[in-house]
Amino acid sequence: MTSSVPWQQRLSTGTADVQNEVVSLYQQTRHSKAYVPAMIWGTLQTEAYATVILRKVVDFLDIPDDVPAGVAKRMERQQVLYDGEHRYDVILGEQALYTYVGGPEVMRGQLERLLREIDLPSLTLGILPATADVDMVPAHGFNMYDDSRAHYELVSTGVDITDPAELALHNKAFGLLSSAAHYGTDAKQLIEKALAFWSYE
Protein backbone atom coordinates (compact mmCIF):
# COMPACT_ATOMS: atom_id res chain seq x y z
CA MET A 1 0.00 0.00 0.00
CA THR A 2 1.18 3.52 -0.82
CA SER A 3 -0.19 6.67 0.80
CA SER A 4 0.70 10.34 0.53
CA VAL A 5 -0.21 13.63 2.19
CA PRO A 6 0.72 16.99 0.61
CA TRP A 7 3.22 18.96 2.71
CA GLN A 8 1.11 22.11 2.73
CA GLN A 9 -1.71 20.10 4.29
CA ARG A 10 0.50 18.21 6.72
CA LEU A 11 2.40 21.36 7.74
CA SER A 12 -0.65 23.64 7.85
CA THR A 13 0.06 24.49 11.51
CA GLY A 14 3.83 24.82 11.05
CA THR A 15 6.78 22.47 11.48
CA ALA A 16 6.59 21.65 15.20
CA ASP A 17 3.58 19.31 15.07
CA VAL A 18 5.10 17.16 12.33
CA GLN A 19 8.46 17.13 14.11
CA ASN A 20 6.62 15.93 17.21
CA GLU A 21 5.11 13.07 15.17
CA VAL A 22 8.61 12.17 14.02
CA VAL A 23 9.85 12.15 17.64
CA SER A 24 7.15 9.56 18.47
CA LEU A 25 7.94 7.52 15.37
CA TYR A 26 11.64 7.37 16.19
CA GLN A 27 10.92 6.45 19.81
CA GLN A 28 8.68 3.58 18.67
CA THR A 29 11.04 2.27 15.97
CA ARG A 30 13.86 0.02 17.12
CA HIS A 31 15.80 -0.24 13.83
CA SER A 32 15.81 2.47 11.19
CA LYS A 33 17.60 2.75 7.87
CA ALA A 34 18.13 5.95 5.92
CA TYR A 35 19.67 6.77 2.57
CA VAL A 36 20.14 10.54 2.21
CA PRO A 37 22.02 11.43 -0.98
CA ALA A 38 22.24 15.23 -0.84
CA MET A 39 21.81 16.53 2.72
CA ILE A 40 22.57 15.53 6.30
CA TRP A 41 20.14 13.08 7.93
CA GLY A 42 17.84 15.02 10.25
CA THR A 43 18.75 13.04 13.36
CA LEU A 44 22.40 14.08 12.98
CA GLN A 45 21.79 17.73 12.09
CA THR A 46 23.22 20.47 14.27
CA GLU A 47 20.85 23.12 15.55
CA ALA A 48 22.31 25.66 13.10
CA TYR A 49 21.97 23.31 10.12
CA ALA A 50 18.40 22.31 11.08
CA THR A 51 17.44 25.98 11.45
CA VAL A 52 18.50 26.69 7.87
CA ILE A 53 16.68 23.62 6.54
CA LEU A 54 13.39 24.34 8.33
CA ARG A 55 13.57 28.02 7.35
CA LYS A 56 13.78 26.91 3.72
CA VAL A 57 10.77 24.60 4.25
CA VAL A 58 8.68 27.39 5.79
CA ASP A 59 9.57 29.88 3.06
CA PHE A 60 9.12 27.43 0.17
CA LEU A 61 5.76 26.06 1.30
CA ASP A 62 4.51 29.37 2.74
CA ILE A 63 3.40 27.75 5.99
CA PRO A 64 3.20 29.25 9.51
CA ASP A 65 6.62 30.33 10.76
CA ASP A 66 7.49 28.33 13.86
CA VAL A 67 11.08 27.50 12.97
CA PRO A 68 12.49 27.71 16.54
CA ALA A 69 9.80 25.31 17.81
CA GLY A 70 10.38 22.93 14.92
CA VAL A 71 14.14 22.95 15.48
CA ALA A 72 13.64 22.29 19.20
CA LYS A 73 11.57 19.21 18.36
CA ARG A 74 14.18 18.03 15.85
CA MET A 75 16.83 18.30 18.56
CA GLU A 76 14.57 16.37 20.95
CA ARG A 77 14.24 13.58 18.40
CA GLN A 78 18.00 13.10 18.44
CA GLN A 79 17.95 11.73 21.99
CA VAL A 80 17.20 8.31 20.50
CA LEU A 81 20.85 8.19 19.42
CA TYR A 82 21.97 8.01 23.04
CA ASP A 83 19.35 5.98 24.92
CA GLY A 84 20.77 2.54 24.04
CA GLU A 85 17.42 1.26 22.77
CA HIS A 86 17.60 2.08 19.07
CA ARG A 87 19.80 1.28 16.08
CA TYR A 88 20.35 3.31 12.92
CA ASP A 89 21.95 2.34 9.63
CA VAL A 90 22.53 5.55 7.68
CA ILE A 91 24.13 6.17 4.29
CA LEU A 92 24.90 9.73 3.24
CA GLY A 93 25.81 10.55 -0.32
CA GLU A 94 29.18 12.30 -0.51
CA GLN A 95 27.25 15.22 -2.02
CA ALA A 96 25.57 15.72 1.37
CA LEU A 97 28.95 16.84 2.74
CA TYR A 98 29.15 19.59 0.10
CA THR A 99 25.55 20.75 -0.38
CA TYR A 100 25.56 24.41 0.69
CA VAL A 101 23.46 24.83 3.82
CA GLY A 102 23.96 28.03 5.77
CA GLY A 103 27.53 28.74 4.68
CA PRO A 104 31.00 27.52 5.68
CA GLU A 105 30.61 28.01 9.44
CA VAL A 106 27.38 26.00 9.57
CA MET A 107 28.89 23.31 7.37
CA ARG A 108 32.06 23.06 9.47
CA GLY A 109 30.01 22.65 12.63
CA GLN A 110 27.88 20.00 10.95
CA LEU A 111 30.82 17.97 9.65
CA GLU A 112 32.60 18.19 13.00
CA ARG A 113 29.48 16.72 14.56
CA LEU A 114 29.51 13.82 12.10
CA LEU A 115 33.10 13.07 13.09
CA ARG A 116 32.12 13.13 16.79
CA GLU A 117 29.08 10.88 16.37
CA ILE A 118 30.27 8.39 13.75
CA ASP A 119 31.44 5.91 16.39
CA LEU A 120 28.23 5.94 18.44
CA PRO A 121 27.17 2.36 19.34
CA SER A 122 23.67 3.06 18.01
CA LEU A 123 24.88 4.30 14.63
CA THR A 124 26.35 2.71 11.52
CA LEU A 125 27.20 5.65 9.28
CA GLY A 126 28.39 5.14 5.72
CA ILE A 127 29.38 7.68 3.09
CA LEU A 128 28.61 6.76 -0.53
CA PRO A 129 31.40 8.25 -2.67
CA ALA A 130 30.31 10.36 -5.61
CA THR A 131 32.20 8.00 -7.92
CA ALA A 132 30.93 4.77 -6.34
CA ASP A 133 29.80 1.98 -8.65
CA VAL A 134 26.41 0.94 -7.29
CA ASP A 135 24.62 -2.08 -8.78
CA MET A 136 21.34 -0.19 -9.28
CA VAL A 137 20.07 2.94 -10.98
CA PRO A 138 20.50 6.20 -9.00
CA ALA A 139 17.80 6.38 -6.35
CA HIS A 140 15.91 9.05 -4.42
CA GLY A 141 16.63 9.14 -0.69
CA PHE A 142 14.37 7.14 1.61
CA ASN A 143 13.90 6.08 5.23
CA MET A 144 12.82 2.67 6.54
CA TYR A 145 11.30 1.98 9.93
CA ASP A 146 11.55 -1.56 11.37
CA ASP A 147 11.30 -2.88 7.78
CA SER A 148 7.56 -2.21 7.94
CA ARG A 149 7.41 1.22 6.32
CA ALA A 150 9.43 3.16 3.76
CA HIS A 151 9.10 6.93 3.63
CA TYR A 152 9.99 9.40 0.89
CA GLU A 153 10.03 13.19 1.14
CA LEU A 154 9.17 14.64 -2.27
CA VAL A 155 8.90 18.28 -3.30
CA SER A 156 5.17 18.54 -2.66
CA THR A 157 4.29 15.53 -0.53
CA GLY A 158 5.46 12.80 1.81
CA VAL A 159 4.94 9.22 0.61
CA ASP A 160 4.68 6.08 2.76
CA ILE A 161 5.01 2.53 1.41
CA THR A 162 3.96 -0.54 3.40
CA ASP A 163 3.55 -3.27 0.78
CA PRO A 164 5.86 -6.18 1.72
CA ALA A 165 7.09 -6.77 -1.84
CA GLU A 166 7.99 -3.10 -2.24
CA LEU A 167 9.68 -3.07 1.16
CA ALA A 168 11.76 -6.07 0.10
CA LEU A 169 12.99 -4.06 -2.90
CA HIS A 170 13.86 -1.16 -0.63
CA ASN A 171 15.89 -3.50 1.57
CA LYS A 172 17.64 -4.86 -1.52
CA ALA A 173 18.43 -1.32 -2.65
CA PHE A 174 19.75 -0.38 0.78
CA GLY A 175 21.98 -3.44 0.78
CA LEU A 176 23.46 -2.48 -2.60
CA LEU A 177 24.03 1.10 -1.46
CA SER A 178 25.63 -0.15 1.74
CA SER A 179 27.96 -2.44 -0.21
CA ALA A 180 29.24 0.55 -2.20
CA ALA A 181 29.50 2.95 0.78
CA HIS A 182 32.59 3.64 2.86
CA TYR A 183 32.58 3.05 6.60
CA GLY A 184 34.89 3.60 9.56
CA THR A 185 38.24 5.18 8.74
CA ASP A 186 37.40 5.50 5.04
CA ALA A 187 34.17 7.36 5.84
CA LYS A 188 36.00 9.64 8.27
CA GLN A 189 38.51 10.50 5.56
CA LEU A 190 35.72 11.59 3.22
CA ILE A 191 34.20 13.76 5.96
CA GLU A 192 37.61 15.24 6.82
CA LYS A 193 38.19 16.04 3.13
CA ALA A 194 34.90 17.93 3.03
CA LEU A 195 35.72 19.69 6.29
CA ALA A 196 38.98 20.89 4.76
CA PHE A 197 37.02 22.19 1.76
CA TRP A 198 34.69 24.24 3.98
CA SER A 199 37.65 25.47 6.05
CA TYR A 200 39.12 27.18 2.97
CA GLU A 201 35.89 28.86 1.93
mmCIF file of C-alpha atoms in Angstrom:
data_model
loop_
_atom_site.group_PDB
_atom_site.id
_atom_site.type_symbol
_atom_site.label_atom_id
_atom_site.label_comp_id
_atom_site.label_asym_id
_atom_site.label_seq_id
_atom_site.Cartn_x
_atom_site.Cartn_y
_atom_site.Cartn_z
ATOM 1 C CA MET A 1 0.000 0.000 0.000
ATOM 2 C CA THR A 2 1.179 3.521 -0.822
ATOM 3 C CA SER A 3 -0.192 6.674 0.799
ATOM 4 C CA SER A 4 0.703 10.338 0.533
ATOM 5 C CA VAL A 5 -0.213 13.633 2.192
ATOM 6 C CA PRO A 6 0.716 16.991 0.611
ATOM 7 C CA TRP A 7 3.222 18.956 2.707
ATOM 8 C CA GLN A 8 1.107 22.111 2.734
ATOM 9 C CA GLN A 9 -1.712 20.100 4.289
ATOM 10 C CA ARG A 10 0.497 18.214 6.717
ATOM 11 C CA LEU A 11 2.404 21.356 7.735
ATOM 12 C CA SER A 12 -0.648 23.637 7.855
ATOM 13 C CA THR A 13 0.061 24.495 11.510
ATOM 14 C CA GLY A 14 3.826 24.824 11.048
ATOM 15 C CA THR A 15 6.777 22.473 11.481
ATOM 16 C CA ALA A 16 6.594 21.646 15.198
ATOM 17 C CA ASP A 17 3.580 19.313 15.066
ATOM 18 C CA VAL A 18 5.103 17.161 12.327
ATOM 19 C CA GLN A 19 8.461 17.132 14.109
ATOM 20 C CA ASN A 20 6.616 15.932 17.209
ATOM 21 C CA GLU A 21 5.114 13.074 15.170
ATOM 22 C CA VAL A 22 8.609 12.167 14.019
ATOM 23 C CA VAL A 23 9.848 12.153 17.639
ATOM 24 C CA SER A 24 7.149 9.565 18.466
ATOM 25 C CA LEU A 25 7.944 7.517 15.366
ATOM 26 C CA TYR A 26 11.639 7.371 16.195
ATOM 27 C CA GLN A 27 10.918 6.447 19.808
ATOM 28 C CA GLN A 28 8.680 3.578 18.671
ATOM 29 C CA THR A 29 11.037 2.270 15.973
ATOM 30 C CA ARG A 30 13.862 0.019 17.122
ATOM 31 C CA HIS A 31 15.796 -0.236 13.834
ATOM 32 C CA SER A 32 15.806 2.470 11.188
ATOM 33 C CA LYS A 33 17.599 2.749 7.868
ATOM 34 C CA ALA A 34 18.135 5.947 5.922
ATOM 35 C CA TYR A 35 19.669 6.773 2.566
ATOM 36 C CA VAL A 36 20.143 10.535 2.214
ATOM 37 C CA PRO A 37 22.022 11.432 -0.976
ATOM 38 C CA ALA A 38 22.241 15.229 -0.840
ATOM 39 C CA MET A 39 21.814 16.535 2.723
ATOM 40 C CA ILE A 40 22.574 15.530 6.302
ATOM 41 C CA TRP A 41 20.141 13.083 7.928
ATOM 42 C CA GLY A 42 17.842 15.018 10.253
ATOM 43 C CA THR A 43 18.751 13.040 13.357
ATOM 44 C CA LEU A 44 22.401 14.083 12.976
ATOM 45 C CA GLN A 45 21.790 17.726 12.090
ATOM 46 C CA THR A 46 23.216 20.468 14.270
ATOM 47 C CA GLU A 47 20.848 23.122 15.550
ATOM 48 C CA ALA A 48 22.309 25.661 13.104
ATOM 49 C CA TYR A 49 21.967 23.308 10.123
ATOM 50 C CA ALA A 50 18.405 22.314 11.083
ATOM 51 C CA THR A 51 17.435 25.978 11.452
ATOM 52 C CA VAL A 52 18.503 26.692 7.874
ATOM 53 C CA ILE A 53 16.676 23.624 6.544
ATOM 54 C CA LEU A 54 13.387 24.339 8.335
ATOM 55 C CA ARG A 55 13.571 28.016 7.346
ATOM 56 C CA LYS A 56 13.776 26.909 3.717
ATOM 57 C CA VAL A 57 10.770 24.598 4.245
ATOM 58 C CA VAL A 58 8.685 27.391 5.787
ATOM 59 C CA ASP A 59 9.574 29.880 3.056
ATOM 60 C CA PHE A 60 9.122 27.434 0.165
ATOM 61 C CA LEU A 61 5.755 26.063 1.296
ATOM 62 C CA ASP A 62 4.511 29.374 2.737
ATOM 63 C CA ILE A 63 3.403 27.751 5.993
ATOM 64 C CA PRO A 64 3.197 29.254 9.515
ATOM 65 C CA ASP A 65 6.617 30.330 10.755
ATOM 66 C CA ASP A 66 7.490 28.329 13.861
ATOM 67 C CA VAL A 67 11.085 27.499 12.972
ATOM 68 C CA PRO A 68 12.493 27.713 16.539
ATOM 69 C CA ALA A 69 9.800 25.307 17.812
ATOM 70 C CA GLY A 70 10.384 22.934 14.915
ATOM 71 C CA VAL A 71 14.136 22.954 15.482
ATOM 72 C CA ALA A 72 13.645 22.285 19.202
ATOM 73 C CA LYS A 73 11.574 19.213 18.360
ATOM 74 C CA ARG A 74 14.180 18.027 15.851
ATOM 75 C CA MET A 75 16.833 18.304 18.558
ATOM 76 C CA GLU A 76 14.566 16.366 20.952
ATOM 77 C CA ARG A 77 14.241 13.575 18.403
ATOM 78 C CA GLN A 78 17.996 13.104 18.441
ATOM 79 C CA GLN A 79 17.946 11.729 21.986
ATOM 80 C CA VAL A 80 17.196 8.307 20.497
ATOM 81 C CA LEU A 81 20.854 8.190 19.422
ATOM 82 C CA TYR A 82 21.965 8.015 23.039
ATOM 83 C CA ASP A 83 19.349 5.977 24.918
ATOM 84 C CA GLY A 84 20.774 2.543 24.041
ATOM 85 C CA GLU A 85 17.415 1.262 22.774
ATOM 86 C CA HIS A 86 17.599 2.076 19.069
ATOM 87 C CA ARG A 87 19.799 1.280 16.077
ATOM 88 C CA TYR A 88 20.350 3.314 12.923
ATOM 89 C CA ASP A 89 21.951 2.340 9.631
ATOM 90 C CA VAL A 90 22.529 5.554 7.684
ATOM 91 C CA ILE A 91 24.126 6.169 4.292
ATOM 92 C CA LEU A 92 24.899 9.730 3.243
ATOM 93 C CA GLY A 93 25.809 10.546 -0.316
ATOM 94 C CA GLU A 94 29.182 12.302 -0.514
ATOM 95 C CA GLN A 95 27.253 15.223 -2.024
ATOM 96 C CA ALA A 96 25.573 15.722 1.369
ATOM 97 C CA LEU A 97 28.947 16.838 2.737
ATOM 98 C CA TYR A 98 29.149 19.595 0.104
ATOM 99 C CA THR A 99 25.553 20.753 -0.378
ATOM 100 C CA TYR A 100 25.557 24.413 0.686
ATOM 101 C CA VAL A 101 23.462 24.834 3.823
ATOM 102 C CA GLY A 102 23.964 28.034 5.770
ATOM 103 C CA GLY A 103 27.526 28.743 4.682
ATOM 104 C CA PRO A 104 31.002 27.523 5.676
ATOM 105 C CA GLU A 105 30.607 28.014 9.438
ATOM 106 C CA VAL A 106 27.382 26.000 9.565
ATOM 107 C CA MET A 107 28.894 23.310 7.368
ATOM 108 C CA ARG A 108 32.057 23.058 9.469
ATOM 109 C CA GLY A 109 30.006 22.651 12.629
ATOM 110 C CA GLN A 110 27.883 19.998 10.946
ATOM 111 C CA LEU A 111 30.817 17.965 9.652
ATOM 112 C CA GLU A 112 32.596 18.187 12.998
ATOM 113 C CA ARG A 113 29.479 16.721 14.560
ATOM 114 C CA LEU A 114 29.505 13.825 12.098
ATOM 115 C CA LEU A 115 33.096 13.070 13.093
ATOM 116 C CA ARG A 116 32.122 13.130 16.791
ATOM 117 C CA GLU A 117 29.079 10.883 16.366
ATOM 118 C CA ILE A 118 30.269 8.390 13.745
ATOM 119 C CA ASP A 119 31.440 5.906 16.390
ATOM 120 C CA LEU A 120 28.232 5.944 18.445
ATOM 121 C CA PRO A 121 27.171 2.360 19.337
ATOM 122 C CA SER A 122 23.673 3.058 18.012
ATOM 123 C CA LEU A 123 24.883 4.301 14.628
ATOM 124 C CA THR A 124 26.354 2.706 11.521
ATOM 125 C CA LEU A 125 27.195 5.652 9.284
ATOM 126 C CA GLY A 126 28.389 5.144 5.717
ATOM 127 C CA ILE A 127 29.376 7.680 3.086
ATOM 128 C CA LEU A 128 28.612 6.765 -0.526
ATOM 129 C CA PRO A 129 31.403 8.245 -2.668
ATOM 130 C CA ALA A 130 30.310 10.365 -5.611
ATOM 131 C CA THR A 131 32.203 7.999 -7.918
ATOM 132 C CA ALA A 132 30.927 4.770 -6.340
ATOM 133 C CA ASP A 133 29.803 1.982 -8.654
ATOM 134 C CA VAL A 134 26.407 0.938 -7.288
ATOM 135 C CA ASP A 135 24.621 -2.080 -8.776
ATOM 136 C CA MET A 136 21.339 -0.192 -9.279
ATOM 137 C CA VAL A 137 20.069 2.937 -10.982
ATOM 138 C CA PRO A 138 20.499 6.203 -8.995
ATOM 139 C CA ALA A 139 17.795 6.385 -6.346
ATOM 140 C CA HIS A 140 15.913 9.046 -4.415
ATOM 141 C CA GLY A 141 16.630 9.144 -0.694
ATOM 142 C CA PHE A 142 14.368 7.140 1.608
ATOM 143 C CA ASN A 143 13.898 6.080 5.227
ATOM 144 C CA MET A 144 12.818 2.675 6.539
ATOM 145 C CA TYR A 145 11.296 1.980 9.930
ATOM 146 C CA ASP A 146 11.552 -1.562 11.367
ATOM 147 C CA ASP A 147 11.296 -2.883 7.777
ATOM 148 C CA SER A 148 7.561 -2.210 7.941
ATOM 149 C CA ARG A 149 7.408 1.218 6.320
ATOM 150 C CA ALA A 150 9.432 3.163 3.760
ATOM 151 C CA HIS A 151 9.100 6.933 3.634
ATOM 152 C CA TYR A 152 9.990 9.403 0.893
ATOM 153 C CA GLU A 153 10.033 13.194 1.142
ATOM 154 C CA LEU A 154 9.174 14.638 -2.268
ATOM 155 C CA VAL A 155 8.895 18.284 -3.296
ATOM 156 C CA SER A 156 5.173 18.543 -2.659
ATOM 157 C CA THR A 157 4.287 15.532 -0.529
ATOM 158 C CA GLY A 158 5.459 12.803 1.812
ATOM 159 C CA VAL A 159 4.936 9.222 0.609
ATOM 160 C CA ASP A 160 4.680 6.083 2.755
ATOM 161 C CA ILE A 161 5.005 2.527 1.414
ATOM 162 C CA THR A 162 3.958 -0.536 3.403
ATOM 163 C CA ASP A 163 3.550 -3.268 0.777
ATOM 164 C CA PRO A 164 5.858 -6.183 1.723
ATOM 165 C CA ALA A 165 7.087 -6.766 -1.839
ATOM 166 C CA GLU A 166 7.986 -3.099 -2.243
ATOM 167 C CA LEU A 167 9.678 -3.065 1.162
ATOM 168 C CA ALA A 168 11.756 -6.065 0.101
ATOM 169 C CA LEU A 169 12.993 -4.062 -2.895
ATOM 170 C CA HIS A 170 13.864 -1.160 -0.631
ATOM 171 C CA ASN A 171 15.886 -3.504 1.572
ATOM 172 C CA LYS A 172 17.638 -4.859 -1.517
ATOM 173 C CA ALA A 173 18.429 -1.323 -2.646
ATOM 174 C CA PHE A 174 19.751 -0.377 0.779
ATOM 175 C CA GLY A 175 21.981 -3.436 0.785
ATOM 176 C CA LEU A 176 23.461 -2.478 -2.596
ATOM 177 C CA LEU A 177 24.032 1.103 -1.465
ATOM 178 C CA SER A 178 25.626 -0.153 1.737
ATOM 179 C CA SER A 179 27.960 -2.441 -0.211
ATOM 180 C CA ALA A 180 29.236 0.551 -2.200
ATOM 181 C CA ALA A 181 29.504 2.948 0.782
ATOM 182 C CA HIS A 182 32.595 3.635 2.858
ATOM 183 C CA TYR A 183 32.576 3.051 6.603
ATOM 184 C CA GLY A 184 34.895 3.602 9.561
ATOM 185 C CA THR A 185 38.243 5.179 8.742
ATOM 186 C CA ASP A 186 37.401 5.500 5.037
ATOM 187 C CA ALA A 187 34.171 7.357 5.842
ATOM 188 C CA LYS A 188 36.001 9.644 8.269
ATOM 189 C CA GLN A 189 38.510 10.499 5.559
ATOM 190 C CA LEU A 190 35.723 11.591 3.220
ATOM 191 C CA ILE A 191 34.205 13.763 5.961
ATOM 192 C CA GLU A 192 37.607 15.242 6.815
ATOM 193 C CA LYS A 193 38.195 16.044 3.134
ATOM 194 C CA ALA A 194 34.895 17.926 3.026
ATOM 195 C CA LEU A 195 35.718 19.686 6.293
ATOM 196 C CA ALA A 196 38.979 20.891 4.759
ATOM 197 C CA PHE A 197 37.018 22.190 1.758
ATOM 198 C CA TRP A 198 34.692 24.243 3.978
ATOM 199 C CA SER A 199 37.647 25.474 6.052
ATOM 200 C CA TYR A 200 39.118 27.177 2.971
ATOM 201 C CA GLU A 201 35.895 28.864 1.933
#
